Every structure is written in structure tokens, then in C-alpha cells.
mmCIF file of C-alpha atoms and ligand atoms in Angstrom:
data_model
loop_
_atom_site.group_PDB
_atom_site.id
_atom_site.type_symbol
_atom_site.label_atom_id
_atom_site.label_comp_id
_atom_site.label_asym_id
_atom_site.label_seq_id
_atom_site.Cartn_x
_atom_site.Cartn_y
_atom_site.Cartn_z
ATOM 1 C CA UNK A 30 -0.005 -0.155 -0.116
ATOM 2 C CA UNK A 31 1.914 3.867 -0.716
ATOM 3 C CA UNK A 32 1.183 6.275 1.657
ATOM 4 C CA UNK A 33 -1.557 8.969 0.844
ATOM 5 C CA UNK A 34 0.705 11.694 0.795
ATOM 6 C CA UNK A 35 2.672 9.434 -2.273
ATOM 7 C CA UNK A 36 -0.629 8.381 -3.774
ATOM 8 C CA UNK A 37 -1.494 12.707 -3.316
ATOM 9 C CA UNK A 38 2.347 13.151 -5.774
ATOM 10 C CA UNK A 39 1.447 10.360 -8.212
ATOM 11 C CA UNK A 40 -2.029 12.435 -8.489
ATOM 12 C CA UNK A 41 -0.799 15.814 -9.163
ATOM 13 C CA UNK A 42 2.196 14.113 -11.143
ATOM 14 C CA UNK A 43 -1.574 12.473 -13.534
ATOM 15 C CA UNK A 44 -2.266 15.612 -13.951
ATOM 16 C CA UNK A 45 0.680 17.156 -14.816
ATOM 17 C CA UNK A 46 1.507 14.486 -17.593
ATOM 18 C CA UNK A 47 -1.631 15.379 -19.387
ATOM 19 C CA UNK A 48 -1.034 19.124 -19.735
ATOM 20 C CA UNK A 49 1.998 17.838 -21.178
ATOM 21 C CA UNK A 50 4.490 18.338 -19.007
ATOM 22 C CA UNK A 51 7.291 15.591 -17.500
ATOM 23 C CA UNK A 52 7.754 14.600 -14.229
ATOM 24 C CA UNK A 53 10.451 12.732 -12.625
ATOM 25 C CA UNK A 54 9.376 9.552 -10.976
ATOM 26 C CA UNK A 55 11.339 6.655 -8.776
ATOM 27 C CA UNK A 56 12.300 3.042 -10.858
ATOM 28 C CA UNK A 57 14.107 0.219 -8.657
ATOM 29 C CA UNK A 58 16.784 1.157 -11.039
ATOM 30 C CA UNK A 59 17.429 4.823 -10.897
ATOM 31 C CA UNK A 60 14.924 8.112 -11.681
ATOM 32 C CA UNK A 61 13.178 8.560 -14.728
ATOM 33 C CA UNK A 62 12.232 11.805 -16.315
ATOM 34 C CA UNK A 63 9.037 10.748 -17.717
ATOM 35 C CA UNK A 64 6.008 11.873 -20.331
ATOM 36 C CA UNK A 65 3.410 10.619 -22.119
ATOM 37 C CA UNK A 66 3.629 8.766 -25.344
ATOM 38 C CA UNK A 67 0.621 10.092 -26.804
ATOM 39 C CA UNK A 68 2.300 13.776 -26.218
ATOM 40 C CA UNK A 69 4.798 15.239 -28.306
ATOM 41 C CA UNK A 70 5.040 18.339 -26.561
ATOM 42 C CA UNK A 71 5.836 16.060 -23.234
ATOM 43 C CA UNK A 72 8.393 13.826 -25.139
ATOM 44 C CA UNK A 73 10.161 16.951 -26.291
ATOM 45 C CA UNK A 74 10.382 18.042 -23.786
ATOM 46 C CA UNK A 75 12.224 15.043 -22.045
ATOM 47 C CA UNK A 76 15.176 16.174 -24.576
ATOM 48 C CA UNK A 77 15.132 19.949 -24.284
ATOM 49 C CA UNK A 78 14.833 19.559 -20.370
ATOM 50 C CA UNK A 79 17.056 16.837 -19.654
ATOM 51 C CA UNK A 80 19.774 18.999 -23.210
ATOM 52 C CA UNK A 81 19.924 14.771 -24.684
ATOM 53 C CA UNK A 82 20.365 14.710 -28.776
ATOM 54 C CA UNK A 83 17.825 13.330 -30.366
ATOM 55 C CA UNK A 84 19.673 10.377 -31.660
ATOM 56 C CA UNK A 85 19.391 8.949 -28.389
ATOM 57 C CA UNK A 86 15.865 6.912 -27.917
ATOM 58 C CA UNK A 87 14.065 6.711 -25.291
ATOM 59 C CA UNK A 88 12.351 3.259 -22.850
ATOM 60 C CA UNK A 89 8.799 3.113 -22.954
ATOM 61 C CA UNK A 90 7.490 1.773 -19.460
ATOM 62 C CA UNK A 91 4.186 0.028 -19.390
ATOM 63 C CA UNK A 92 2.467 -2.049 -16.558
ATOM 64 C CA UNK A 93 1.332 -5.175 -18.329
ATOM 65 C CA UNK A 94 2.023 -7.071 -21.031
ATOM 66 C CA UNK A 95 -0.978 -6.012 -22.767
ATOM 67 C CA UNK A 96 0.503 -3.084 -22.636
ATOM 68 C CA UNK A 97 3.774 -4.141 -23.607
ATOM 69 C CA UNK A 98 2.180 -5.503 -26.337
ATOM 70 C CA UNK A 99 0.412 -2.669 -27.673
ATOM 71 C CA UNK A 100 3.306 -0.755 -28.159
ATOM 72 C CA UNK A 101 5.182 -3.696 -30.738
ATOM 73 C CA UNK A 102 4.092 -4.742 -34.159
ATOM 74 C CA UNK A 103 5.614 -8.367 -33.169
ATOM 75 C CA UNK A 104 5.406 -9.118 -29.486
ATOM 76 C CA UNK A 105 6.838 -12.939 -30.190
ATOM 77 C CA UNK A 106 7.627 -15.932 -28.012
ATOM 78 C CA UNK A 107 10.743 -14.942 -26.797
ATOM 79 C CA UNK A 108 9.417 -11.729 -25.701
ATOM 80 C CA UNK A 109 7.195 -13.774 -23.575
ATOM 81 C CA UNK A 110 9.503 -15.957 -22.305
ATOM 82 C CA UNK A 111 11.779 -12.989 -20.969
ATOM 83 C CA UNK A 112 9.124 -11.047 -20.104
ATOM 84 C CA UNK A 113 7.275 -13.509 -17.677
ATOM 85 C CA UNK A 114 10.389 -14.693 -16.109
ATOM 86 C CA UNK A 115 11.666 -11.046 -15.639
ATOM 87 C CA UNK A 116 8.908 -8.476 -15.995
ATOM 88 C CA UNK A 117 8.649 -6.515 -13.772
ATOM 89 C CA UNK A 118 12.118 -5.536 -13.396
ATOM 90 C CA UNK A 119 15.254 -4.587 -14.698
ATOM 91 C CA UNK A 120 15.474 -5.555 -18.356
ATOM 92 C CA UNK A 121 15.031 -4.151 -21.216
ATOM 93 C CA UNK A 122 13.580 -5.147 -24.269
ATOM 94 C CA UNK A 123 14.301 -3.957 -28.038
ATOM 95 C CA UNK A 124 11.726 -5.110 -30.178
ATOM 96 C CA UNK A 125 10.095 -3.723 -33.047
ATOM 97 C CA UNK A 126 7.556 -0.824 -32.783
ATOM 98 C CA UNK A 127 4.015 -0.607 -33.419
ATOM 99 C CA UNK A 128 2.248 3.268 -34.991
ATOM 100 C CA UNK A 129 1.983 4.575 -31.242
ATOM 101 C CA UNK A 130 5.571 4.836 -30.820
ATOM 102 C CA UNK A 131 6.092 8.197 -32.486
ATOM 103 C CA UNK A 132 9.691 8.723 -34.468
ATOM 104 C CA UNK A 133 10.232 11.115 -32.075
ATOM 105 C CA UNK A 134 10.710 8.017 -28.889
ATOM 106 C CA UNK A 135 12.744 5.842 -31.517
ATOM 107 C CA UNK A 136 14.661 8.743 -32.624
ATOM 108 C CA UNK A 137 14.197 7.065 -35.852
ATOM 109 C CA UNK A 138 14.745 3.622 -34.586
ATOM 110 C CA UNK A 139 11.963 0.521 -35.891
ATOM 111 C CA UNK A 140 12.176 -0.495 -32.461
ATOM 112 C CA UNK A 141 11.381 0.189 -29.586
ATOM 113 C CA UNK A 142 12.906 -0.408 -25.855
ATOM 114 C CA UNK A 143 10.133 -1.454 -23.519
ATOM 115 C CA UNK A 144 10.188 -2.351 -19.399
ATOM 116 C CA UNK A 145 7.809 -3.013 -16.884
ATOM 117 C CA UNK A 146 9.347 -1.502 -13.883
ATOM 118 C CA UNK A 147 8.660 -3.116 -11.008
ATOM 119 C CA UNK A 148 8.580 -0.309 -8.151
ATOM 120 C CA UNK A 149 5.416 0.067 -6.757
ATOM 121 C CA UNK A 150 5.031 3.624 -7.019
ATOM 122 C CA UNK A 151 6.487 3.240 -11.449
ATOM 123 C CA UNK A 152 3.523 0.724 -11.853
ATOM 124 C CA UNK A 153 1.077 3.013 -9.541
ATOM 125 C CA UNK A 154 1.938 6.299 -12.112
ATOM 126 C CA UNK A 155 1.404 4.572 -15.049
ATOM 127 C CA UNK A 156 -1.218 2.847 -14.314
ATOM 128 C CA UNK A 157 -3.451 6.471 -12.973
ATOM 129 C CA UNK A 158 -2.154 7.672 -16.386
ATOM 130 C CA UNK A 159 -3.550 5.183 -18.494
ATOM 131 C CA UNK A 160 -1.006 5.353 -21.228
ATOM 132 C CA UNK A 161 2.679 3.910 -21.393
ATOM 133 C CA UNK A 162 5.870 6.368 -20.112
ATOM 134 C CA UNK A 163 8.957 7.632 -22.100
ATOM 135 C CA UNK A 164 11.104 7.862 -20.101
ATOM 136 C CA UNK A 165 15.381 8.482 -20.202
ATOM 137 C CA UNK A 166 16.572 8.893 -16.868
ATOM 138 C CA UNK A 167 16.513 11.997 -15.118
ATOM 139 C CA UNK A 168 19.923 14.077 -15.258
ATOM 140 C CA UNK A 169 21.400 15.725 -18.103
ATOM 141 C CA UNK A 170 22.772 14.576 -20.767
ATOM 142 C CA UNK A 171 26.422 12.408 -20.628
ATOM 143 C CA UNK A 172 26.063 13.444 -16.571
ATOM 144 C CA UNK A 173 25.617 10.974 -13.501
ATOM 145 C CA UNK A 174 22.371 9.360 -13.284
ATOM 146 C CA UNK A 175 20.053 9.691 -10.466
ATOM 147 C CA UNK A 176 18.840 7.245 -7.669
ATOM 148 C CA UNK A 177 17.597 9.973 -4.933
ATOM 149 C CA UNK A 178 14.724 12.207 -6.027
ATOM 150 C CA UNK A 179 17.275 14.954 -4.531
ATOM 151 C CA UNK A 180 19.649 14.149 -7.137
ATOM 152 C CA UNK A 181 16.549 14.907 -9.979
ATOM 153 C CA UNK A 182 16.420 18.416 -8.100
ATOM 154 C CA UNK A 183 19.278 19.038 -8.250
ATOM 155 C CA UNK A 184 19.775 18.640 -12.081
ATOM 156 C CA UNK A 185 16.816 20.632 -12.934
ATOM 157 C CA UNK A 186 15.265 22.749 -10.225
ATOM 158 C CA UNK A 187 11.977 22.985 -9.203
ATOM 159 C CA UNK A 188 9.642 23.389 -12.448
ATOM 160 C CA UNK A 189 10.334 19.598 -12.816
ATOM 161 C CA UNK A 190 8.166 17.583 -9.987
ATOM 162 C CA UNK A 191 9.573 14.490 -8.990
ATOM 163 C CA UNK A 192 7.432 12.437 -6.755
ATOM 164 C CA UNK A 193 9.939 10.784 -4.034
ATOM 165 C CA UNK A 194 10.247 7.250 -2.399
ATOM 166 C CA UNK A 195 13.399 7.550 -1.289
ATOM 167 C CA UNK A 196 16.643 5.273 -3.261
ATOM 168 C CA UNK A 197 16.032 3.186 -5.903
ATOM 169 C CA UNK A 198 16.990 -0.283 -4.841
ATOM 170 C CA UNK A 199 19.383 -1.342 -7.621
ATOM 171 C CA UNK A 200 21.083 1.878 -8.238
ATOM 172 C CA UNK A 201 22.440 1.064 -12.320
ATOM 173 C CA UNK A 202 20.347 2.012 -15.306
ATOM 174 C CA UNK A 203 18.205 -1.608 -16.693
ATOM 175 C CA UNK A 204 20.180 -4.181 -18.457
ATOM 176 C CA UNK A 205 18.883 -3.697 -22.013
ATOM 177 C CA UNK A 206 18.549 -6.977 -25.239
ATOM 178 C CA UNK A 207 17.337 -6.763 -29.069
ATOM 179 C CA UNK A 208 15.413 -9.511 -29.700
ATOM 180 C CA UNK A 209 15.496 -10.512 -33.895
ATOM 181 C CA UNK A 210 14.667 -13.735 -35.399
ATOM 182 C CA UNK A 211 16.726 -14.255 -38.043
ATOM 183 C CA UNK A 212 16.989 -17.303 -40.047
ATOM 184 C CA UNK A 213 15.227 -19.557 -38.082
ATOM 185 C CA UNK A 214 16.364 -18.867 -34.592
ATOM 186 C CA UNK A 215 16.164 -15.455 -32.540
ATOM 187 C CA UNK A 216 18.785 -13.059 -32.242
ATOM 188 C CA UNK A 217 19.650 -11.071 -28.686
ATOM 189 C CA UNK A 218 21.956 -8.721 -29.121
ATOM 190 C CA UNK A 219 22.954 -7.473 -25.429
ATOM 191 C CA UNK A 220 23.055 -3.942 -25.631
ATOM 192 C CA UNK A 221 23.695 -2.358 -21.903
ATOM 193 C CA UNK A 222 24.854 -4.836 -18.845
ATOM 194 C CA UNK A 223 22.427 -4.046 -16.056
ATOM 195 C CA UNK A 224 20.759 -6.104 -12.979
ATOM 196 C CA UNK A 225 19.405 -8.745 -14.835
ATOM 197 C CA UNK A 226 22.187 -11.055 -16.216
ATOM 198 C CA UNK A 227 23.377 -12.878 -19.132
ATOM 199 C CA UNK A 228 23.409 -16.012 -17.591
ATOM 200 C CA UNK A 229 20.614 -15.886 -15.294
ATOM 201 C CA UNK A 230 18.757 -15.113 -18.691
ATOM 202 C CA UNK A 231 20.225 -17.653 -20.394
ATOM 203 C CA UNK A 232 19.377 -20.522 -17.737
ATOM 204 C CA UNK A 233 15.645 -19.261 -18.838
ATOM 205 C CA UNK A 234 16.130 -19.778 -22.586
ATOM 206 C CA UNK A 235 17.790 -23.360 -21.885
ATOM 207 C CA UNK A 236 15.139 -25.290 -20.383
ATOM 208 C CA UNK A 237 13.474 -23.896 -23.243
ATOM 209 C CA UNK A 238 12.516 -24.733 -26.454
ATOM 210 C CA UNK A 239 13.682 -21.791 -28.918
ATOM 211 C CA UNK A 240 16.341 -21.558 -31.034
ATOM 212 C CA UNK A 241 18.518 -18.714 -30.037
ATOM 213 C CA UNK A 242 21.870 -17.224 -30.080
ATOM 214 C CA UNK A 243 23.810 -14.289 -28.768
ATOM 215 C CA UNK A 244 25.056 -11.864 -30.999
ATOM 216 C CA UNK A 245 27.029 -8.628 -31.246
ATOM 217 C CA UNK A 246 25.524 -5.539 -32.593
ATOM 218 C CA UNK A 247 27.221 -4.367 -34.638
ATOM 219 C CA UNK A 248 25.146 -1.336 -36.863
ATOM 220 C CA UNK A 249 25.285 1.374 -34.228
ATOM 221 C CA UNK A 250 22.567 2.726 -35.310
ATOM 222 C CA UNK A 251 20.855 0.101 -33.323
ATOM 223 C CA UNK A 252 22.505 0.421 -30.396
ATOM 224 C CA UNK A 253 22.414 4.453 -29.874
ATOM 225 C CA UNK A 254 23.569 6.233 -26.449
ATOM 226 C CA UNK A 255 26.800 3.534 -26.386
ATOM 227 C CA UNK A 256 28.821 6.607 -26.416
ATOM 228 C CA UNK A 257 32.161 6.001 -25.144
ATOM 229 C CA UNK A 258 31.807 8.563 -22.048
ATOM 230 C CA UNK A 259 28.375 8.640 -20.261
ATOM 231 C CA UNK A 260 28.289 9.433 -16.246
ATOM 232 C CA UNK A 261 30.693 11.525 -16.192
ATOM 233 C CA UNK A 262 30.697 13.733 -12.624
ATOM 234 C CA UNK A 263 32.729 17.056 -13.480
ATOM 235 C CA UNK A 264 35.762 16.585 -11.966
ATOM 236 C CA UNK A 265 38.650 14.091 -13.326
ATOM 237 C CA UNK A 266 37.713 11.196 -12.371
ATOM 238 C CA UNK A 267 40.414 8.712 -13.177
ATOM 239 C CA UNK A 268 39.537 4.378 -12.721
ATOM 240 C CA UNK A 269 42.795 2.607 -12.003
ATOM 241 C CA UNK A 270 43.335 -0.822 -13.881
ATOM 242 C CA UNK A 271 46.563 -1.139 -11.623
ATOM 243 C CA UNK A 272 46.355 -2.151 -7.794
ATOM 244 C CA UNK A 273 49.613 -2.816 -7.384
ATOM 245 C CA UNK A 274 50.517 1.205 -8.464
ATOM 246 C CA UNK A 275 51.860 3.333 -5.457
ATOM 247 C CA UNK A 276 50.370 6.513 -4.202
ATOM 248 C CA UNK A 277 53.493 8.536 -5.827
ATOM 249 C CA UNK A 278 53.182 6.319 -8.993
ATOM 250 C CA UNK A 279 49.774 7.636 -9.859
ATOM 251 C CA UNK A 280 50.111 11.231 -8.895
ATOM 252 C CA UNK A 281 53.001 11.840 -11.934
ATOM 253 C CA UNK A 282 50.999 9.849 -14.106
ATOM 254 C CA UNK A 283 47.642 11.851 -13.227
ATOM 255 C CA UNK A 284 49.689 15.135 -13.275
ATOM 256 C CA UNK A 285 51.237 14.420 -16.689
ATOM 257 C CA UNK A 286 48.042 12.455 -18.748
ATOM 258 C CA UNK A 287 45.369 14.787 -16.839
ATOM 259 C CA UNK A 288 46.609 18.426 -18.219
ATOM 260 C CA UNK A 289 46.765 16.339 -21.472
ATOM 261 C CA UNK A 290 42.795 16.012 -21.411
ATOM 262 C CA UNK A 291 39.728 18.181 -23.331
ATOM 263 C CA UNK A 292 38.276 20.303 -21.515
ATOM 264 C CA UNK A 293 35.118 19.364 -22.937
ATOM 265 C CA UNK A 294 35.185 15.255 -22.854
ATOM 266 C CA UNK A 295 31.985 14.112 -25.439
ATOM 267 C CA UNK A 296 29.903 17.432 -24.647
ATOM 268 C CA UNK A 297 30.182 17.335 -20.879
ATOM 269 C CA UNK A 298 33.004 20.278 -18.961
ATOM 270 C CA UNK A 299 35.334 18.679 -17.059
ATOM 271 C CA UNK A 300 37.300 20.951 -14.604
ATOM 272 C CA UNK A 301 40.732 19.850 -15.067
ATOM 273 C CA UNK A 302 43.021 21.058 -12.126
ATOM 274 C CA UNK A 303 45.398 24.106 -12.633
ATOM 275 C CA UNK A 304 47.793 23.062 -10.598
ATOM 276 C CA UNK A 305 49.876 20.063 -10.131
ATOM 277 C CA UNK A 306 46.794 17.481 -7.717
ATOM 278 C CA UNK A 307 48.009 17.114 -4.078
ATOM 279 C CA UNK A 308 45.606 15.540 -2.951
ATOM 280 C CA UNK A 309 43.414 12.956 -4.537
ATOM 281 C CA UNK A 310 40.217 11.091 -3.377
ATOM 282 C CA UNK A 311 39.274 7.816 -3.366
ATOM 283 C CA UNK A 312 35.604 5.800 -4.518
ATOM 284 C CA UNK A 313 34.920 3.287 -2.311
ATOM 285 C CA UNK A 314 32.558 1.190 -3.601
ATOM 286 C CA UNK A 315 31.347 -2.457 -1.212
ATOM 287 C CA UNK A 316 32.989 -5.884 -2.317
ATOM 288 C CA UNK A 317 29.023 -7.143 -2.731
ATOM 289 C CA UNK A 318 28.521 -6.089 -6.124
ATOM 290 C CA UNK A 319 24.573 -5.286 -5.422
ATOM 291 C CA UNK A 320 25.599 -2.984 -2.912
ATOM 292 C CA UNK A 321 28.119 -1.032 -4.785
ATOM 293 C CA UNK A 322 25.122 -0.733 -8.098
ATOM 294 C CA UNK A 323 22.987 0.755 -5.956
ATOM 295 C CA UNK A 324 25.831 3.619 -4.564
ATOM 296 C CA UNK A 325 27.988 3.991 -7.443
ATOM 297 C CA UNK A 326 25.736 6.678 -8.770
ATOM 298 C CA UNK A 327 25.500 8.784 -5.767
ATOM 299 C CA UNK A 328 29.139 8.674 -4.709
ATOM 300 C CA UNK A 329 30.144 9.919 -7.374
ATOM 301 C CA UNK A 330 27.774 12.859 -7.058
ATOM 302 C CA UNK A 331 28.622 13.368 -3.521
ATOM 303 C CA UNK A 332 32.151 13.208 -4.709
ATOM 304 C CA UNK A 333 31.263 16.101 -7.245
ATOM 305 C CA UNK A 334 30.064 18.480 -4.624
ATOM 306 C CA UNK A 335 32.854 18.096 -2.766
ATOM 307 C CA UNK A 336 34.918 19.243 -5.499
ATOM 308 C CA UNK A 337 37.910 16.937 -4.264
ATOM 309 C CA UNK A 338 41.186 17.562 -7.261
ATOM 310 C CA UNK A 339 40.669 14.677 -8.060
ATOM 311 C CA UNK A 340 38.903 10.679 -7.855
ATOM 312 C CA UNK A 341 40.039 7.787 -8.171
ATOM 313 C CA UNK A 342 38.275 4.550 -8.473
ATOM 314 C CA UNK A 343 40.742 1.650 -7.840
ATOM 315 C CA UNK A 344 39.658 -1.375 -10.033
ATOM 316 C CA UNK A 345 40.919 -4.865 -7.528
ATOM 317 C CA UNK A 346 40.982 -8.699 -8.357
ATOM 318 C CA UNK A 347 37.932 -9.284 -5.954
ATOM 319 C CA UNK A 348 36.349 -6.915 -8.290
ATOM 320 C CA UNK A 349 35.516 -10.033 -10.733
ATOM 321 C CA UNK A 350 31.448 -11.831 -11.783
ATOM 322 C CA UNK A 351 28.443 -9.952 -13.846
ATOM 323 C CA UNK A 352 27.365 -7.914 -11.763
ATOM 324 C CA UNK A 353 30.820 -5.683 -11.166
ATOM 325 C CA UNK A 354 30.864 -5.840 -14.806
ATOM 326 C CA UNK A 355 27.813 -3.768 -14.984
ATOM 327 C CA UNK A 356 29.149 -1.523 -12.803
ATOM 328 C CA UNK A 357 32.205 -1.081 -14.216
ATOM 329 C CA UNK A 358 30.145 -0.638 -18.240
ATOM 330 C CA UNK A 359 29.768 2.827 -15.946
ATOM 331 C CA UNK A 360 33.044 3.332 -14.400
ATOM 332 C CA UNK A 361 34.173 3.409 -17.728
ATOM 333 C CA UNK A 362 32.396 5.533 -19.056
ATOM 334 C CA UNK A 363 32.374 7.642 -16.116
ATOM 335 C CA UNK A 364 36.391 8.324 -16.003
ATOM 336 C CA UNK A 365 37.956 11.035 -17.965
ATOM 337 C CA UNK A 366 41.048 9.326 -17.743
ATOM 338 C CA UNK A 367 41.504 4.873 -17.377
ATOM 339 C CA UNK A 368 45.390 4.132 -15.385
ATOM 340 C CA UNK A 369 46.150 0.654 -16.443
HETATM 341 O O1 LIG B 12 16.920 1.366 -15.895
HETATM 342 C C1 LIG B 12 16.244 2.032 -17.252
HETATM 343 O O2 LIG B 12 15.930 1.517 -17.867
HETATM 344 C C2 LIG B 12 16.307 3.189 -16.500
HETATM 345 C C3 LIG B 12 14.735 3.766 -16.021
HETATM 346 C C4 LIG B 12 14.315 5.132 -15.857
HETATM 347 O O3 LIG B 12 14.290 2.911 -16.562
HETATM 348 N N1 LIG B 12 16.333 4.602 -18.087
HETATM 349 C C5 LIG B 12 17.513 4.769 -18.717
HETATM 350 O O4 LIG B 12 16.815 5.660 -19.876
HETATM 351 O O5 LIG B 12 18.494 4.212 -18.273
HETATM 352 P P1 LIG B 12 18.231 5.751 -20.662
HETATM 353 O O6 LIG B 12 17.312 7.128 -21.897
HETATM 354 O O7 LIG B 12 18.925 6.789 -19.930
HETATM 355 O O8 LIG B 12 19.221 4.766 -21.508
HETATM 356 C C6 LIG B 12 18.199 4.548 -22.679
HETATM 357 C C7 LIG B 12 19.552 3.440 -23.461
HETATM 358 C C8 LIG B 12 19.652 4.083 -24.685
HETATM 359 O O9 LIG B 12 20.366 5.574 -24.383
HETATM 360 C C9 LIG B 12 19.928 3.426 -25.356
HETATM 361 O O10 LIG B 12 20.928 2.866 -25.538
HETATM 362 C C10 LIG B 12 18.472 2.035 -25.937
HETATM 363 O O11 LIG B 12 18.570 2.647 -23.981
HETATM 364 N N2 LIG B 12 17.700 2.392 -25.803
HETATM 365 C C11 LIG B 12 16.387 2.879 -26.270
HETATM 366 N N3 LIG B 12 15.549 2.240 -27.348
HETATM 367 C C12 LIG B 12 16.051 1.059 -27.656
HETATM 368 C C13 LIG B 12 15.942 0.654 -29.050
HETATM 369 N N4 LIG B 12 15.257 1.173 -29.355
HETATM 370 N N5 LIG B 12 17.272 0.506 -29.646
HETATM 371 C C14 LIG B 12 18.177 0.097 -29.400
HETATM 372 N N6 LIG B 12 18.810 0.542 -27.872
HETATM 373 C C15 LIG B 12 17.671 1.678 -27.409
HETATM 374 MG MG1 LIG B 13 20.813 7.954 -18.886
#
């Protein structure tokens, strides 16, 4: 049961969405910035509020499999299998889009990303609106994703309503996979790693008679939004993949290599130190990958606010396994420098 306060917030959000506004809302992965899929003004406002380029498609959020079916022209057995096993949850399925999904949402692609989020507030909001919601993560383009309502307020200010339901439980964005049927079998491509792990999907897949293979998404156009840099904090963030490096050696490397960095990386401004770095702050994450995922973005944001000269994460041998791969996918993109 949701509290009366949350119900009121959902009611206000529903009205705003009807008026073509955008609204911040919680999901179990990260906070999203929503607009109704049938509101062109709302969808356009997502891009302008985020300062997001139109080539990066939005994920459509639904609250039932029936609703998902209305967004795709090809709900197949593979989609049904994965949806029944992993929805509601942090998995986005990319399928051919139906007519009610505009080109604005998909950036002109013939496919749409669909997800039924597990968060009860997200589900209540979608149900109250009665129409699926297009929603990217609620951060300025290229910046760190929000896992708390406060993060969304810091991004967009008071003009955007945010439904506050505390911290997101998973902490990193959904796993994105594309599903195609070609030459008598399903071709699955992992477009973004997340908390639904490939081995877990395989466990389900191997129990069925469905023929499938995992393929690389070769065509860049098919996996847009996968730029090299993303989630970036405002100060230099360094991932050091060599745990044996001494602090003095690391400082020397940073002082030469940071000076060579451009001021803008993929459109995101990085405040470079003007003098030699004296003190490096270290990002500390739990050794438990579920907890590390939950805290990684808020730690990056908290560090950004403290404005250290540089922030560094040391990759350790124990950071192994699929969930750590999902986390490192974010850390490498957030890094202005990777040191080996
Ligand atoms: O967990 C999540 O997925 C969060 C919450 C709010 O649901 N949303 C999210 O949205 O991470 P966003 O916009 O930050 O990331 C969406 C990404 C795109 O950048 C793109 O990589 C992929 O999903 N995507 C969406 N539609 C696609 C499509 N038709 N084909 C290929 N990739 C697509
Ligand atoms: Mg995002």
C-alpha cells in the first residue's frame, strides 16, 4: 500500500503529464524523467529538459504485458518468455515498434525499448495515467544518473515535479537486449549490461525449445546512446586498473595525463586541475556488487559536490563477476582517464 502522501504526488504527476509536462519518478533502477507516449509536447520536453540529442532513443515504460504488446508490432515467443521471467524488473526488450510509438521516442529507429519496472510507485503512476510513459534517466545528458529524488532536483530545479520514494534499490540502469528473429532462430544482442545478468537469462533460455543465439550488435545505429563517455562527474575521475601502482606513481601519471585532457569530453565539461594535484580522493564501493551498484552513482555525485582535485577508483582483483562488469561499464564511461 502506498502512503497518502505518495498517492497525492502521483495524482499531481498525472495531471502534469496530461498537460504535456515532464515528471521525475522513482524506478528500482534509477529515477526517470517521464512523458506520456501520446504527448508530442511532453516527449520534446524530455529532450530539452535533459539537453539530450534527438539521436538517443527513449525507453517506454509499461505496467502490464498487454500494454507492452500495444507498443510493438511483433510480440513473439522470446519476448513472452523473457517478460514472464524477468518482468516487472530491470530488463528492457528492444522490439519492432508499433504505430502508436512515435519516431521522436525511438529516434527514427524501427524498434522500441520496452520495460515494465518493478517499483510500486512507477507502476501506480503508469496505471493512473493509463498510457505508457517514455522515460530516460532523469539527469542532464552525459551526466551521472539519479538514484534519489534529491539528485533529480539538483539536475532540473524546482520546475520539474519529482515523486520522492527514497533511494533506488538497484542503482544502475536496466539491462537492454534486442530481440530479432532471423534464419529460423532468435538473435539476442546485449546492448547494455544491468542487474538482469546474461547467465540468468541463459538459465531460462536453455530450459526452452526456442532456438537462439547471442550476437554482437554490429550496426552502431542499432545501439545508440552507447557513447564512450557517460555518467560523468564534473571533476576528473580516474579508474586505475593496476592495484599495484604506488600513490606517488599514480600522482605522477595523473599530473602529466590530466593536463593533456580536453576541457570537454563528449560535450561534458570537466574541471581540470590548474596546478599539480596534491590530494586525490578515492571512491570506496562495497565489495558486494549489489550494494556497490546501489551506491555508485550517489557516491559519484557526493564526490562531485565536495569538488576534490581528482577522484580515483582502484580496480581490485576481487571486483569480478557479471554484476561487477555492469558496474565497470558505468565506471569506465564515467572516467575521464583510465590508468593501467
Ligand atoms: O533502468 C532504466 O532503463 C532507466 C529507468 C528510468 O527505466 N532508463 C534509462 O533510460 O536508463 P536512458 O534513456 O538513460 O537509456 C536508454 C537507452 C538508450 O540510450 C539506448 O542505449 C537504449 O536504451 N535504447 C532505447 N531504445 C532503444 C532502441 N530502440 N534500440 C536500441 N537501444 C535502445
Ligand atoms: Mg541515462
